[in-house]
Each structure stands twice: as structure tokens, then as C-alpha cells.
PDB file of C-alpha atoms in Angstrom:
ATOM      1  CA  MET A   1     -11.616  22.581  -2.370  1.00 93.00           C
ATOM      2  CA  LYS A   2     -13.412  19.686  -0.690  1.00 94.00           C
ATOM      3  CA  ILE A   3     -12.771  16.350  -1.525  1.00 94.00           C
ATOM      4  CA  ILE A   4     -13.488  12.711  -0.135  1.00 91.00           C
ATOM      5  CA  LEU A   5     -10.246  10.424  -0.390  1.00 90.00           C
ATOM      6  CA  THR A   6     -11.045   6.919  -1.814  1.00 85.00           C
ATOM      7  CA  GLN A   7      -7.596   5.498  -1.210  1.00 84.00           C
ATOM      8  CA  GLU A   8      -4.759   6.194   1.531  1.00 83.00           C
ATOM      9  CA  VAL A   9      -2.715   9.093   0.893  1.00 87.00           C
ATOM     10  CA  SER A  10       0.524   9.527   2.948  1.00 83.00           C
ATOM     11  CA  GLY A  11       0.213  13.015   5.097  1.00 86.00           C
ATOM     12  CA  LEU A  12      -2.882  13.544   4.033  1.00 91.00           C
ATOM     13  CA  GLY A  13      -5.700  10.949   5.334  1.00 87.00           C
ATOM     14  CA  THR A  14      -7.333   7.728   5.019  1.00 82.00           C
ATOM     15  CA  PRO A  15     -10.129   6.301   2.419  1.00 81.00           C
ATOM     16  CA  GLY A  16     -13.167   8.248   3.448  1.00 83.00           C
ATOM     17  CA  ASP A  17     -12.062  11.053   5.357  1.00 87.00           C
ATOM     18  CA  ILE A  18     -13.358  14.575   3.799  1.00 90.00           C
ATOM     19  CA  VAL A  19     -10.203  17.000   3.592  1.00 93.00           C
ATOM     20  CA  GLU A  20      -9.906  20.377   2.145  1.00 95.00           C
ATOM     21  CA  VAL A  21      -6.885  20.663  -0.449  1.00 95.00           C
ATOM     22  CA  LYS A  22      -5.604  23.585  -2.628  1.00 96.00           C
ATOM     23  CA  ASN A  23      -7.327  23.347  -6.048  1.00 95.00           C
ATOM     24  CA  GLY A  24      -4.475  22.440  -8.119  1.00 96.00           C
ATOM     25  CA  TYR A  25      -3.255  19.357  -6.173  1.00 95.00           C
ATOM     26  CA  GLY A  26      -6.850  18.179  -5.922  1.00 94.00           C
ATOM     27  CA  ARG A  27      -7.690  18.756  -9.811  1.00 95.00           C
ATOM     28  CA  ASN A  28      -4.619  17.829 -11.045  1.00 96.00           C
ATOM     29  CA  TYR A  29      -3.499  14.894  -9.129  1.00 94.00           C
ATOM     30  CA  LEU A  30      -6.082  13.292  -6.532  1.00 95.00           C
ATOM     31  CA  LEU A  31      -9.140  13.460  -8.894  1.00 94.00           C
ATOM     32  CA  PRO A  32      -7.359  12.330 -12.121  1.00 95.00           C
ATOM     33  CA  GLN A  33      -5.502   9.492 -10.391  1.00 93.00           C
ATOM     34  CA  GLY A  34      -8.860   8.042  -8.614  1.00 91.00           C
ATOM     35  CA  PHE A  35      -7.412   8.794  -5.208  1.00 92.00           C
ATOM     36  CA  ALA A  36     -10.377  11.059  -4.049  1.00 93.00           C
ATOM     37  CA  ILE A  37     -13.886  12.116  -5.397  1.00 91.00           C
ATOM     38  CA  GLN A  38     -15.158  15.677  -5.500  1.00 92.00           C
ATOM     39  CA  TRP A  39     -17.408  16.374  -2.429  1.00 91.00           C
ATOM     40  CA  SER A  40     -20.890  16.746  -2.881  1.00 89.00           C
ATOM     41  CA  LYS A  41     -23.805  16.360  -0.197  1.00 85.00           C
ATOM     42  CA  GLY A  42     -24.382  13.094  -2.448  1.00 83.00           C
ATOM     43  CA  ALA A  43     -20.722  11.582  -2.442  1.00 84.00           C
ATOM     44  CA  GLU A  44     -20.794  12.458   1.568  1.00 79.00           C
ATOM     45  CA  LYS A  45     -23.456   9.772   1.755  1.00 77.00           C
ATOM     46  CA  GLN A  46     -20.924   7.415   0.080  1.00 77.00           C
ATOM     47  CA  VAL A  47     -18.273   7.905   2.975  1.00 80.00           C
ATOM     48  CA  SER A  48     -20.106   5.392   5.047  1.00 78.00           C
ATOM     49  CA  VAL A  49     -19.631   2.431   2.442  1.00 76.00           C
ATOM     50  CA  ILE A  50     -15.615   3.625   1.724  1.00 73.00           C
ATOM     51  CA  LYS A  51     -15.405   3.180   5.478  1.00 74.00           C
ATOM     52  CA  ARG A  52     -16.848  -0.444   5.868  1.00 73.00           C
ATOM     53  CA  ALA A  53     -14.393  -1.385   2.790  1.00 71.00           C
ATOM     54  CA  ARG A  54     -11.713  -0.029   4.446  1.00 68.00           C
ATOM     55  CA  ASP A  55     -12.685  -1.799   7.970  1.00 67.00           C
ATOM     56  CA  ALA A  56     -12.961  -5.369   6.145  1.00 60.00           C
ATOM     57  CA  ARG A  57      -9.376  -4.965   5.055  1.00 58.00           C
ATOM     58  CA  GLU A  58      -7.769  -3.000   8.059  1.00 61.00           C
ATOM     59  CA  ILE A  59      -5.670  -4.949  10.549  1.00 61.00           C
ATOM     60  CA  ARG A  60      -7.850  -4.504  13.596  1.00 63.00           C
ATOM     61  CA  ASP A  61      -5.787  -3.571  16.581  1.00 70.00           C
ATOM     62  CA  LEU A  62      -2.392  -3.076  17.696  1.00 75.00           C
ATOM     63  CA  GLY A  63      -2.392  -6.912  19.026  1.00 78.00           C
ATOM     64  CA  GLN A  64      -3.373  -7.867  16.013  1.00 80.00           C
ATOM     65  CA  ALA A  65      -0.463  -5.679  13.957  1.00 82.00           C
ATOM     66  CA  ASN A  66       1.850  -7.011  16.217  1.00 85.00           C
ATOM     67  CA  GLU A  67       1.204 -10.544  15.635  1.00 85.00           C
ATOM     68  CA  VAL A  68       1.151 -10.179  11.906  1.00 85.00           C
ATOM     69  CA  LYS A  69       4.460  -8.345  12.421  1.00 88.00           C
ATOM     70  CA  ALA A  70       5.893 -11.481  14.461  1.00 88.00           C
ATOM     71  CA  GLN A  71       4.970 -13.367  11.370  1.00 87.00           C
ATOM     72  CA  LEU A  72       6.655 -11.222   8.524  1.00 88.00           C
ATOM     73  CA  SER A  73       9.658 -11.198  10.661  1.00 86.00           C
ATOM     74  CA  SER A  74      10.088 -14.906  10.270  1.00 86.00           C
ATOM     75  CA  LEU A  75       9.449 -15.451   6.885  1.00 87.00           C
ATOM     76  CA  LYS A  76      11.654 -16.211   3.989  1.00 87.00           C
ATOM     77  CA  VAL A  77      10.380 -14.614   1.053  1.00 91.00           C
ATOM     78  CA  THR A  78      12.118 -15.515  -2.689  1.00 92.00           C
ATOM     79  CA  LEU A  79      11.376 -14.057  -5.911  1.00 92.00           C
ATOM     80  CA  SER A  80      12.321 -15.249  -8.974  1.00 92.00           C
ATOM     81  CA  ALA A  81      12.221 -12.861 -12.165  1.00 92.00           C
ATOM     82  CA  ARG A  82      13.839 -12.963 -15.791  1.00 92.00           C
ATOM     83  CA  SER A  83      17.301 -11.476 -15.558  1.00 92.00           C
ATOM     84  CA  GLY A  84      20.157 -10.543 -18.039  1.00 90.00           C
ATOM     85  CA  ASN A  85      24.238 -10.584 -17.531  1.00 87.00           C
ATOM     86  CA  GLY A  86      25.001  -9.108 -14.152  1.00 87.00           C
ATOM     87  CA  GLY A  87      21.885  -9.790 -12.441  1.00 87.00           C
ATOM     88  CA  ARG A  88      20.108  -6.948 -13.834  1.00 92.00           C
ATOM     89  CA  LEU A  89      16.020  -7.434 -14.540  1.00 92.00           C
ATOM     90  CA  PHE A  90      14.059  -7.291 -17.382  1.00 91.00           C
ATOM     91  CA  GLY A  91      11.554  -4.807 -15.755  1.00 90.00           C
ATOM     92  CA  SER A  92      11.279  -4.427 -11.950  1.00 91.00           C
ATOM     93  CA  ILE A  93       9.807  -6.144  -9.080  1.00 92.00           C
ATOM     94  CA  THR A  94       6.437  -4.248  -8.147  1.00 92.00           C
ATOM     95  CA  PRO A  95       4.340  -4.248  -4.745  1.00 93.00           C
ATOM     96  CA  ALA A  96       1.897  -6.668  -6.149  1.00 93.00           C
ATOM     97  CA  GLU A  97       4.368  -9.292  -6.910  1.00 94.00           C
ATOM     98  CA  ILE A  98       5.998  -8.952  -3.500  1.00 93.00           C
ATOM     99  CA  VAL A  99       2.541  -9.545  -1.651  1.00 93.00           C
ATOM    100  CA  ASP A 100       1.907 -12.594  -3.828  1.00 93.00           C
ATOM    101  CA  ALA A 101       5.721 -13.882  -2.923  1.00 93.00           C
ATOM    102  CA  VAL A 102       4.441 -13.267   0.651  1.00 92.00           C
ATOM    103  CA  LYS A 103       1.314 -15.098   0.303  1.00 91.00           C
ATOM    104  CA  ALA A 104       2.695 -18.104  -1.540  1.00 91.00           C
ATOM    105  CA  ALA A 105       5.741 -18.295   1.623  1.00 90.00           C
ATOM    106  CA  GLY A 106       2.855 -18.924   3.793  1.00 88.00           C
ATOM    107  CA  GLY A 107       2.589 -15.214   5.268  1.00 86.00           C
ATOM    108  CA  PRO A 108      -0.381 -13.157   5.855  1.00 87.00           C
ATOM    109  CA  VAL A 109      -2.394 -11.533   2.942  1.00 85.00           C
ATOM    110  CA  LEU A 110      -0.887  -7.634   2.856  1.00 87.00           C
ATOM    111  CA  ASP A 111      -2.117  -4.621   1.168  1.00 84.00           C
ATOM    112  CA  ARG A 112       0.205  -3.516  -1.588  1.00 86.00           C
ATOM    113  CA  ARG A 113      -0.435   0.097  -1.213  1.00 84.00           C
ATOM    114  CA  ARG A 114       0.955  -0.214   2.314  1.00 85.00           C
ATOM    115  CA  LEU A 115       4.349  -1.393   1.144  1.00 89.00           C
ATOM    116  CA  GLU A 116       7.284   0.928   1.186  1.00 89.00           C
ATOM    117  CA  MET A 117       9.918  -0.654  -1.206  1.00 88.00           C
ATOM    118  CA  PRO A 118      13.647   0.739  -0.889  1.00 84.00           C
ATOM    119  CA  GLY A 119      13.493   2.311  -4.438  1.00 87.00           C
ATOM    120  CA  HIS A 120      12.932   0.529  -7.474  1.00 89.00           C
ATOM    121  CA  ILE A 121      13.859  -3.023  -7.418  1.00 91.00           C
ATOM    122  CA  LYS A 122      15.848  -3.804 -10.845  1.00 92.00           C
ATOM    123  CA  THR A 123      18.905  -6.016  -9.965  1.00 92.00           C
ATOM    124  CA  THR A 124      19.152  -9.610  -8.274  1.00 93.00           C
ATOM    125  CA  GLY A 125      20.360  -9.640  -4.521  1.00 93.00           C
ATOM    126  CA  ALA A 126      18.331  -9.198  -0.885  1.00 94.00           C
ATOM    127  CA  TYR A 127      16.323  -6.086   0.062  1.00 93.00           C
ATOM    128  CA  ASN A 128      14.526  -5.304   3.199  1.00 92.00           C
ATOM    129  CA  VAL A 129      10.745  -4.167   2.683  1.00 92.00           C
ATOM    130  CA  GLN A 130       8.852  -2.765   4.845  1.00 91.00           C
ATOM    131  CA  VAL A 131       4.876  -2.741   5.388  1.00 90.00           C
ATOM    132  CA  LYS A 132       2.712   0.005   7.688  1.00 87.00           C
ATOM    133  CA  LEU A 133       0.517  -2.300   9.078  1.00 83.00           C
ATOM    134  CA  HIS A 134      -0.932  -0.165  12.027  1.00 79.00           C
ATOM    135  CA  PRO A 135      -0.323   3.718  12.405  1.00 77.00           C
ATOM    136  CA  GLU A 136       2.051   2.497  15.283  1.00 80.00           C
ATOM    137  CA  VAL A 137       3.390  -0.573  13.912  1.00 84.00           C
ATOM    138  CA  THR A 138       5.940  -0.557  10.827  1.00 88.00           C
ATOM    139  CA  ALA A 139       7.113  -4.333   9.885  1.00 89.00           C
ATOM    140  CA  THR A 140      10.398  -4.956   8.014  1.00 91.00           C
ATOM    141  CA  PHE A 141      11.059  -8.094   6.349  1.00 92.00           C
ATOM    142  CA  PRO A 142      13.738  -9.334   3.709  1.00 92.00           C
ATOM    143  CA  VAL A 143      12.835 -10.344   0.049  1.00 93.00           C
ATOM    144  CA  ASN A 144      15.672 -12.211  -1.729  1.00 94.00           C
ATOM    145  CA  VAL A 145      15.516 -11.689  -5.879  1.00 94.00           C
ATOM    146  CA  VAL A 146      16.765 -14.620  -7.772  1.00 93.00           C
ATOM    147  CA  ALA A 147      17.306 -15.165 -11.378  1.00 92.00           C
ATOM    148  CA  ALA A 148      14.599 -17.319 -12.925  1.00 88.00           C
ATOM    149  CA  LYS A 149      16.281 -20.402 -14.704  1.00 77.00           C
TER     150      LYS A 149
END
């Protein structure tokens, strides 16, 4: 099955890439989740629009990725969340909340889809979160989750 990716899929490609996948994977996962659209001649014309949007939000080059990495390593990101006894959170911390906290702490604007969290964050404490800035640059920064008063 030939598809056009609309979002980044690990191990498969980036938005705008035309890839060949097994029928079940495309039909049962990629298409319903909105990660891809079915390939057609008309849809192939949309590839340039998808690639332009990706270029607008992507970090330009290796030098800029290293600058953002240095910015992130010096940040102190603190998130407050409602919690119960023993520091257990009501719900969990999402990548979107981490991106907002980084922005509020004076850091760069990140894409939530590029965050790699250490599992689900469901208790208060300190966590290390990774973000893939560039194919060759991965930054790690600390996130401290505290109980809301």
C-alpha cells in the first residue's frame, strides 16, 4: 500500500514522504490515526504543501539544534499538578504540558511530537525528558513535578 505521511512516524519517515507499507498497517493504524493519507495523483500534489509546513516549524540546521540544546540544558522546568496522598497525581503529565512549561520557563518553542518521555509521569518528582531536535541532536532536560497547593 502506498501512502503519504502527514506526521512523523518513528522508523518510517517524516511528513510529506511517500512510503510503501503493508496493507494492514496502513489501513488499520496509519490512516485512522491521521498519520498518513492514501496515495493518489491528486494527493501527491499536496506533498509540497506538507513539506513547506514541515520546513516552517523544523529546526533549520545542526548549528541551530546545538543552540537550542544548550538553551534547554540550562533551564529549570517545574510543573505543578494536583496530587493525592504519597505524591500520586490525578491523571498524568502530557507532552503538551511539558512544552508549555518549557515555554513558560523562558525556553524555546518545542514540538510535542518530538518529546520522548520516560514512560507515563504519574507521581511527583524529578524526571529527565528527551527531545529530538535534529536527526543528529537529542537534548535532555530535567522536569520537576511538584504538588499544586
